[in-house]
Amino acid sequence: MVSDVPVGMFLSGGVDSSLLTALLAKESGGAALKTFTIGFDESEYNEASWAKKVAEHLGTEHTELYCRPSDAFDIIAKLPDIYDEPLGDASAVPTYLVSKLARTKVKVSLSADGGDEQFCGYNRYFMMNERIRRFATNPFLSLVSGALDYVSTDMAYAIYEKLSPILPRWNNFYDKFAKLKKVLKTKNRIAQYDLSNKYFIDEDVRSLGLERVSSQLVKFGREFENMNILDQMMYYDIKTYLPDDILVKVDRAGMSVALEGRDPFLDHKITEFAAALPLDLKYRGGVSKYILKKILYRHVPRELVDRPKQGFGVPVYEWFRDELKGCYYDHLAPDKIKREGVFDAAAVAGLLDAYMNGRGVNPYKLWFLFVFELWYEKYMA
């Protein structure tokens, strides 16, 4: 909060940003803290209503803006200029929008990046932890792993379609199934986690006409020794996902609109404190961010805290199969892809066709290819 200019806060309504907002509002000396939120019309992705309730409870000067396909369309064209690289995180779009919104009222804004990685907040941590526990205690799953070698993806999808009335609906079944087969055959726990977070597995990369991409795991050597799996996953994300994605996204979005960004959770004293905490103060009895929630309960009603985590997701699947689908058809056109010679044009066309017809392709695969093409067209063509 030490600054010669007005300071604001990005408020999502989640645990991390709500806690920082509560503490900053308390330290603001009577002046209302300015908070900023981006919302979506698609309810599955929208946390704006929760952020508004937190802001009202804490008495902040709150501003919200809804990101719609027309806004995304305008921002997408700017991505190569903002990032200078093909950054694949789709939340770069609302991050730019909230930075631009904040800059209308403040010159410095704080965000809550680092809370998930340091205090065990991501849902994927618990999903992977539970998956590993079940695999270790259930020998039947080893038999399933071998049996899946004889089940093609098309065969599995046909079975899935017949059982769809009683199963969860996945827009990316093909990718989930292919990844499941590889994860079940991977013995190393952190390697399973790394693989689970990939959007393009080795087979996908080869089908696009590219060489195999090396995992970042090779950098770490023995660093994971003597860590349990939850600590391994947090450490891995702190070393890779946080600096290579999250911080790049927020910093460059802010700088593009002359907004200085600060991350209190990444103050070295907080990071050192978090690293020294025992795991049961981060995750206890199925409760993530245990210690942060205990502190937040002092400032915000429990009903605003104890709710499912959403994350900063973006309705890519919905937008690009509807209002924005022309973007994909224009920038991923077969003749264009073939002329550039980077990707196999037939493979890209197959992915696009499967995506547009709802045949189980992860929507972020197309988004990544699209963002790469935007960058390539500006700097390489």
mmCIF file with all atom_site columns, C-alpha atoms in Angstrom, residues 1 16 56 60 73 136 156 185 191 218 329 339 368:
data_model
loop_
_atom_site.group_PDB
_atom_site.id
_atom_site.type_symbol
_atom_site.label_atom_id
_atom_site.label_alt_id
_atom_site.label_comp_id
_atom_site.label_asym_id
_atom_site.label_entity_id
_atom_site.label_seq_id
_atom_site.pdbx_PDB_ins_code
_atom_site.Cartn_x
_atom_site.Cartn_y
_atom_site.Cartn_z
_atom_site.occupancy
_atom_site.B_iso_or_equiv
_atom_site.pdbx_formal_charge
_atom_site.auth_seq_id
_atom_site.auth_comp_id
_atom_site.auth_asym_id
_atom_site.auth_atom_id
_atom_site.pdbx_PDB_model_num
ATOM 1  C CA . MET A 1 1   ? 0.000   0.000   0.000   1.00 0.00 ? 1   MET A CA 1
ATOM 2  C CA . ASP A 1 16  ? -6.907  -15.059 -1.712  1.00 0.00 ? 16  ASP A CA 1
ATOM 3  C CA . GLU A 1 56  ? -20.114 -4.550  -0.071  1.00 0.00 ? 56  GLU A CA 1
ATOM 4  C CA . THR A 1 60  ? -14.755 -0.905  -0.853  1.00 0.00 ? 60  THR A CA 1
ATOM 5  C CA . PHE A 1 73  ? -12.617 -9.886  -30.154 1.00 0.00 ? 73  PHE A CA 1
ATOM 6  C CA . ALA A 1 136 ? -1.825  -47.308 -4.709  1.00 0.00 ? 136 ALA A CA 1
ATOM 7  C CA . ALA A 1 156 ? -14.351 -45.572 -25.803 1.00 0.00 ? 156 ALA A CA 1
ATOM 8  C CA . LYS A 1 185 ? 1.125   -46.146 -17.188 1.00 0.00 ? 185 LYS A CA 1
ATOM 9  C CA . ALA A 1 191 ? 5.350   -36.989 -13.726 1.00 0.00 ? 191 ALA A CA 1
ATOM 10 C CA . VAL A 1 218 ? 14.179  -32.516 -16.272 1.00 0.00 ? 218 VAL A CA 1
ATOM 11 C CA . TYR A 1 329 ? -11.733 -20.376 -39.547 1.00 0.00 ? 329 TYR A CA 1
ATOM 12 C CA . ARG A 1 339 ? 1.785   -22.170 -46.700 1.00 0.00 ? 339 ARG A CA 1
ATOM 13 C CA . PHE A 1 368 ? -3.263  -22.352 -28.322 1.00 0.00 ? 368 PHE A CA 1
#
